[in-house]
C-alpha positions as semicolon CSV with decimal commas, in nm:
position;residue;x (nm);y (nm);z (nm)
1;X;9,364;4,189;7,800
2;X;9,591;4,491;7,775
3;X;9,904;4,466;7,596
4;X;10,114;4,645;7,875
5;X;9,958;4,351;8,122
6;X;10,112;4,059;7,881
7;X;10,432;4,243;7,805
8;X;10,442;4,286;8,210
9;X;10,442;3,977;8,284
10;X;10,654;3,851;8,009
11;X;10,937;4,018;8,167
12;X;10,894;3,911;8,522
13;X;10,834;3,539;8,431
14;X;11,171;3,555;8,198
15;X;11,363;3,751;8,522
16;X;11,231;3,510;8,759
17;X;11,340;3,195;8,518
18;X;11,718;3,324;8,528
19;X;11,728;3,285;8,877
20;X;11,590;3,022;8,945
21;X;11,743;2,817;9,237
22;X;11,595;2,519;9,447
23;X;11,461;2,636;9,793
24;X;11,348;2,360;9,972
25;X;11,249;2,115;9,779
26;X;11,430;1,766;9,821
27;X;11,540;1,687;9,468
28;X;11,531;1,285;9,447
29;X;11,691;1,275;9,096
30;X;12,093;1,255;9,007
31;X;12,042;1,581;8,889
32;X;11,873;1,879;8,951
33;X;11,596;1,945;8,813
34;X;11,501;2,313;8,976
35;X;11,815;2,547;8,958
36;X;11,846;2,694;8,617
37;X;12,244;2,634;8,614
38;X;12,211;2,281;8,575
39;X;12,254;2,073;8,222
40;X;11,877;1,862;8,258
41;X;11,560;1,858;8,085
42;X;11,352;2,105;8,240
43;X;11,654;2,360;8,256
44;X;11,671;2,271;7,876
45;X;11,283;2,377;7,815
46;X;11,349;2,698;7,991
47;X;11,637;2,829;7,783
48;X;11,421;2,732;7,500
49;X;11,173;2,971;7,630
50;X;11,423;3,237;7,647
51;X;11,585;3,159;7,336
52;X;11,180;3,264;7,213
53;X;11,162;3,553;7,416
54;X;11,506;3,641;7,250
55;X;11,419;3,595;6,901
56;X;11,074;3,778;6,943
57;X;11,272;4,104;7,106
58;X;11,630;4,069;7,006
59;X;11,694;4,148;7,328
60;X;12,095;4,182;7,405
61;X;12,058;4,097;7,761
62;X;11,857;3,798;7,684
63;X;12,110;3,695;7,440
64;X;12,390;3,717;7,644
65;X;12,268;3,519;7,911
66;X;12,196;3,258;7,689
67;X;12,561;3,235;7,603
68;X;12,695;3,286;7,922
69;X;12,446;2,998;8,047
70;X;12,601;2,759;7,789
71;X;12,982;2,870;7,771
72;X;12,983;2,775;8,146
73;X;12,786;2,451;8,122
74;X;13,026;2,344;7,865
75;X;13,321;2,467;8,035
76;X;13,228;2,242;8,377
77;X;13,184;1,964;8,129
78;X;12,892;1,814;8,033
79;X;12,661;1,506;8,183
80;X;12,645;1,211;8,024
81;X;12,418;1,134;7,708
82;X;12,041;1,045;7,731
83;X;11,665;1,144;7,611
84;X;11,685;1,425;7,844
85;X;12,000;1,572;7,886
86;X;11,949;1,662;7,514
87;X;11,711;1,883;7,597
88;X;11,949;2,174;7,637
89;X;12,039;2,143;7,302
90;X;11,743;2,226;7,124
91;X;11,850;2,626;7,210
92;X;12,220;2,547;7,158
93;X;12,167;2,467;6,792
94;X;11,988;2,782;6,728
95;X;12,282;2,945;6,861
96;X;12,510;2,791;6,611
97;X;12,318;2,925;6,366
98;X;12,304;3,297;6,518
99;X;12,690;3,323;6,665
100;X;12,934;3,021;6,474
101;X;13,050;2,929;6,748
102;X;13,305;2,651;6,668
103;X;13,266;2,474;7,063
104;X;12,850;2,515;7,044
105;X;12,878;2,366;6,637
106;X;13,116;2,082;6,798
107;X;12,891;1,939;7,068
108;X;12,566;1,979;6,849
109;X;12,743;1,771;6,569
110;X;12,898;1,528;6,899
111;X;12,529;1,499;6,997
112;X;12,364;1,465;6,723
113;X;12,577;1,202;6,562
114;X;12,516;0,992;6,924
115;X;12,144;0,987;6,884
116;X;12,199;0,861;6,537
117;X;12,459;0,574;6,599
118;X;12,198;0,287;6,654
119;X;12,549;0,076;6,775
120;X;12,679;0,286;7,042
121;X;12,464;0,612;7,043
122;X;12,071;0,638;7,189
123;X;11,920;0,328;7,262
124;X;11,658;0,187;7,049
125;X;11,352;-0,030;7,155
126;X;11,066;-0,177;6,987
127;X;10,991;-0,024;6,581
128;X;11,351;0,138;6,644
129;X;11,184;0,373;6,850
130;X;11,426;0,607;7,101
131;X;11,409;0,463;7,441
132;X;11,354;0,681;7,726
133;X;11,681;0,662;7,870
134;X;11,737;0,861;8,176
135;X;12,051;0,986;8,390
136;X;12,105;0,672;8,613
137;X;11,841;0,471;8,452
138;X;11,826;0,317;8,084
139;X;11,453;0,232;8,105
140;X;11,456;-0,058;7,959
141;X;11,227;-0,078;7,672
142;X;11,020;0,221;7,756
143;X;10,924;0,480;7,551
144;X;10,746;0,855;7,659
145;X;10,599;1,086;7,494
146;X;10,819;1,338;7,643
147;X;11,069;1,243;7,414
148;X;10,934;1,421;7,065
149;X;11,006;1,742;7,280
150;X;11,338;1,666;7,483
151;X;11,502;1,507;7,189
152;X;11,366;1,467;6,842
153;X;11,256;1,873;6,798
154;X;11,644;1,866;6,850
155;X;11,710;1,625;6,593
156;X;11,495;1,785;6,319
157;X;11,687;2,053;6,397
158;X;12,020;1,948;6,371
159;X;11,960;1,755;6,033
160;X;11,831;2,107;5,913
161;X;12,141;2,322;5,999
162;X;12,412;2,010;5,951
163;X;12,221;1,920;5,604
164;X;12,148;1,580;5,689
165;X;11,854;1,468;5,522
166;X;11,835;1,137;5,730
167;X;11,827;1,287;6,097
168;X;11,510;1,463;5,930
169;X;11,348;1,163;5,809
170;X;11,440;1,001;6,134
171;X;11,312;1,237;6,323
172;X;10,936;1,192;6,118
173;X;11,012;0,827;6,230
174;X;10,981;0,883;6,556
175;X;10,674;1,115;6,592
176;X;10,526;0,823;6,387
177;X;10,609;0,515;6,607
178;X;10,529;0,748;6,949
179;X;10,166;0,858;6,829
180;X;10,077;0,455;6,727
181;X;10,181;0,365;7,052
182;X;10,096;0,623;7,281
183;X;9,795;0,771;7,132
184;X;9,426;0,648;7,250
185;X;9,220;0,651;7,003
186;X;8,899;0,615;7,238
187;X;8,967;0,957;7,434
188;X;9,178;1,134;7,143
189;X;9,454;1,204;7,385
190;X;9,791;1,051;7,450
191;X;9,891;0,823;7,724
192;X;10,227;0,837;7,924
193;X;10,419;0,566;7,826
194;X;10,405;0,251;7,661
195;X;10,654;-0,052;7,807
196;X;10,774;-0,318;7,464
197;X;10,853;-0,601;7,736
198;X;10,545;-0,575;7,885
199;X;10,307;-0,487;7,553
200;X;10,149;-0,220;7,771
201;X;10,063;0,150;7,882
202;X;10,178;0,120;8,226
203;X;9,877;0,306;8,406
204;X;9,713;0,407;8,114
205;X;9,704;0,747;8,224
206;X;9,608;1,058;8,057
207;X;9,884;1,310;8,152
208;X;9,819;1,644;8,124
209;X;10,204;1,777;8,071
210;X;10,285;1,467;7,848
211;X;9,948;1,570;7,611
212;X;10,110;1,933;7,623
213;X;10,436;1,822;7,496
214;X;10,274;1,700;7,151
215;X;10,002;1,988;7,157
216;X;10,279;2,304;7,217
217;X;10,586;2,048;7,032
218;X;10,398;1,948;6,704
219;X;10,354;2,329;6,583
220;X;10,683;2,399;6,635
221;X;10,821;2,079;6,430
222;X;10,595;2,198;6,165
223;X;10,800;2,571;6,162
224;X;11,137;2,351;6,166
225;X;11,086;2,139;5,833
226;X;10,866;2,110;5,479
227;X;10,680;1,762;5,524
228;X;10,529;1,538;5,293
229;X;10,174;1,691;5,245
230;X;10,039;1,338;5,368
231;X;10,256;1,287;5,682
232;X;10,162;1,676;5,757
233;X;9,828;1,592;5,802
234;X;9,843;1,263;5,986
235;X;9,981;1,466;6,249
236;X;9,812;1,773;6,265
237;X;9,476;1,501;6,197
238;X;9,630;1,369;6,580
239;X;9,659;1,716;6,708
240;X;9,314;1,820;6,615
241;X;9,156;1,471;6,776
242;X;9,331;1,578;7,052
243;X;9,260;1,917;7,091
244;X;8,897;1,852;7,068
245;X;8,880;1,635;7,358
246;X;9,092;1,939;7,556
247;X;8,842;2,143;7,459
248;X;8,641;1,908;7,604
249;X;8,786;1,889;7,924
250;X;8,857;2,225;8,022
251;X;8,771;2,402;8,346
252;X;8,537;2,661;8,387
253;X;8,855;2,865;8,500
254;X;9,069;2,812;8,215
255;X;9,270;2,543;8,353
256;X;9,332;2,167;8,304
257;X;9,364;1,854;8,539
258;X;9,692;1,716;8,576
259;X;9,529;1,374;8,477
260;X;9,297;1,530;8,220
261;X;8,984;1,325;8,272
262;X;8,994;1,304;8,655
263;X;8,868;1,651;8,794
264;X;8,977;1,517;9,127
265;X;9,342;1,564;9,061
266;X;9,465;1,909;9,094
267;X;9,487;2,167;8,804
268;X;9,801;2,201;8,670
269;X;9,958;2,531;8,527
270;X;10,232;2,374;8,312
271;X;10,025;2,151;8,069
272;X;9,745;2,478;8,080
273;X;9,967;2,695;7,899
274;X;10,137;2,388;7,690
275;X;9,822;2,348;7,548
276;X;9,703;2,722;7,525
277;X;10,039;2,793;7,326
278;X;9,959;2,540;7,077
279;X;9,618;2,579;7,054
280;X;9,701;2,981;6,967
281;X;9,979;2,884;6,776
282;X;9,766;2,638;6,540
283;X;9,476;2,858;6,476
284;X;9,685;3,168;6,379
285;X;9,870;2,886;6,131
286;X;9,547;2,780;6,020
287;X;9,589;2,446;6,146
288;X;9,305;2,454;6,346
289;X;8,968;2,658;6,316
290;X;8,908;2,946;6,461
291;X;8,628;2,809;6,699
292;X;8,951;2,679;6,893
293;X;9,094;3,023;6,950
294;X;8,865;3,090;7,317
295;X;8,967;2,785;7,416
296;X;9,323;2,891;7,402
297;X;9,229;3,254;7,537
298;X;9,046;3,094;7,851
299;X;9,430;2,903;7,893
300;X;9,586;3,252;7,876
301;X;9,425;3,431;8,107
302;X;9,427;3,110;8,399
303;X;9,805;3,113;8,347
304;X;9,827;3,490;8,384
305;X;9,666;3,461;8,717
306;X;9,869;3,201;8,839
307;X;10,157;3,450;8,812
308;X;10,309;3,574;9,143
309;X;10,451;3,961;9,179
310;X;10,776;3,824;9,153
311;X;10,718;3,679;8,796
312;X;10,712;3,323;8,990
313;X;10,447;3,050;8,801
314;X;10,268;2,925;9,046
315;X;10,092;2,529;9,051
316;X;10,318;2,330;8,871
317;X;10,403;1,980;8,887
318;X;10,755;1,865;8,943
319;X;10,906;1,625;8,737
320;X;10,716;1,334;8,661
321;X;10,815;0,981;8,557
322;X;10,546;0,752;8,422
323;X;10,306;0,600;8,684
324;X;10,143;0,255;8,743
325;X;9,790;0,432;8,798
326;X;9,620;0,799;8,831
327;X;9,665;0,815;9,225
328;X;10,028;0,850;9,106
329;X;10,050;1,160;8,937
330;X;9,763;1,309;9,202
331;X;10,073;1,243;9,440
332;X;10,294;1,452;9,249
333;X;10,453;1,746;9,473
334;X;10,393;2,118;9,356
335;X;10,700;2,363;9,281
336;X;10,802;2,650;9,051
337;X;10,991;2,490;8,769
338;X;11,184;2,644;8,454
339;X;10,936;2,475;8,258
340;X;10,679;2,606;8,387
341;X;10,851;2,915;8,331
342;X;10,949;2,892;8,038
343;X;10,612;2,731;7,868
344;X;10,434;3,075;8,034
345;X;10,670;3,259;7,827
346;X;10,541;3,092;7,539
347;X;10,174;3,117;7,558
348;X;10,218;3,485;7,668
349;X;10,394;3,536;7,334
350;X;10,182;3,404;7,162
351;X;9,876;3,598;7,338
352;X;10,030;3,893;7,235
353;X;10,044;3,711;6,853
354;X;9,712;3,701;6,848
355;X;9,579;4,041;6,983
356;X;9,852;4,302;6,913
357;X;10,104;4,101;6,621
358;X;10,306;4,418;6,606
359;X;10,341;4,434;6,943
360;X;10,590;4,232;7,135
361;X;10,948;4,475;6,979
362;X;10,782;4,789;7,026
């Protein structure tokens, strides 16, 4: 694979993500969750993509739509407080960092302190653990997986740059009380959801996108913070269970099922190059051996075909709340998404990581 192929597409899949818009898909949420000048979750993953893309080129461009995106978000005024809508904010805090900006500092602290404030702030659920509270929908004792991506990466984050010791060790809390609940230790891959009224896993369904959110999010917590060797490993122990039954499960073409171990459901693009990028990722950390790495090559080169000429990723699931059984997700409608965007960006970085490390400034 040519470096001028990866960098190629790399630039159309970032154009394409700033434009995003929603064209003809009936959004059945409170908010949008398609055009990338909305404050939601998977707008949130895309600018976190970008903000990758930036960091990687230090391009100005990149940069400065970045500020532009959230100088206007904050300037309409922003949605009300939940799991999701704190998405945005994992970028946002990096941005305090790079600019000191007083307004971006402000809302991070606002934010930050919220999920904290066990009174008033996020909601907690059984073990203390965050409950998946939506826009328009508390979710009553639910928790997701999706939520070590949309809201604690933030958290670690914020305790780092705000010097607040205890959103850190909060933050290890959480990935904690999601993998006892949520993990299966028969398959080595994570269910959906688990429900503390009921004492269940709703469907008991193997997600691929939910998997991908601990596979791609648990490298990246490990860049953000120095754990405790013994915590470390209980989670990269998790990962590398998991990863072996991904390996596992696998196409022929590269690609994984949107409900991993049912080849009938369709193949998904989204969790593909979730779990390509961490897969990379952990192998060039040394968290994983280097056996692993085809596995995450075979993930790189499906999501580079799934590419359109217009930069546009192709096969990937809207959003996707948890389901009562398999047929569920199966039923899920296709259509670009800035996450699906935005987690291409990442695994194409990362390709280029691997194969040319020198290569993605010049």
């Amino acid at each position: 694979m040519s470096k001028e192929t990866v960098l190629s597409a790399i630039k159309r899949v970032s154009h394409a993500m700033k434009s995003m818009k929603n064209e003809g898909m009936d959004e059945i949420y409170p908010i949008g969750l398609i055009d990338i000048h909305l404050w939601e979750w998977p707008q949130g993953v895309g600018l976190y993509g970008i903000y990758q893309y930036y960091e990687e080129t230090k391009d100005a461009e990149t940069l400065q739509f970045l500020l532009d995106w959230f100088d206007a978000r904050i300037q309409e005024g922003l949605p009300e407080k939940n799991i999701n809508t704190c998405s945005p904010l994992l970028t946002l805090i990096s941005l305090c960092g790079l600019t000191g900006n007083e307004e971006y500092i402000r809302v991070c602290d606002e934010w930050s302190r919220w999920i904290m404030d066990g009174k008033d702030g996020l909601i907690r659920t059984g073990d203390q653990a965050f409950q998946h509270m939506i826009t328009g929908d508390p979710n009553d004792g639910q928790i997701l997986i999706d939520t070590l991506f949309m809201t604690v990466l933030f958290l670690t984050k914020a305790g780092v740059y705000f010097q607040r010791p205890d959103y850190v060790e909060e933050a290890k809390k959480q990935f904690l009380i999601h993998i006892k609940y949520l993990y299966d230790r028969h398959s080595g891959l994570f269910f959906h959801g688990w429900d503390f009224n009921g004492r269940h896993n709703y469907g008991a369904v193997r997600w691929g996108r939910g998997n991908g959110w601990y596979t791609c999010g648990i490298v990246d917590f490990l860049d953000m913070i120095q754990l405790e060797e013994g915590i470390k490993q209980y989670l990269l122990d998790t990962m590398r269970s998991q990863v072996q039954a991904l390996a596992a499960l696998q196409t022929d073409n590269g690609m994984w099922h949107t409900v991993l171990d049912d080849p009938s459901s369709y193949e998904e693009t989204s969790c593909t190059a979730a779990f390509g990028y961490g897969i990379m990722k952990a192998v060039r950390k040394g968290y994983l051996e280097q056996s692993y790495l085809p596995v995450g090559q075979k993930a790189l080169k499906a999501v580079l075909d799934r590419i359109d000429e217009n930069g546009v990723v192709q096969e990937v699931s809207y959003g996707t709340p948890v389901g009562n059984d398999a047929q569920f997700y199966k039923d899920i409608p296709i259509s670009p998404m800035t996450y699906g965007q935005a987690l291409t960006l990442l695994i194409l970085m990362e390709g280029l990581r691997e194969s040319h490390p020198a290569s993605i400034r010049s």
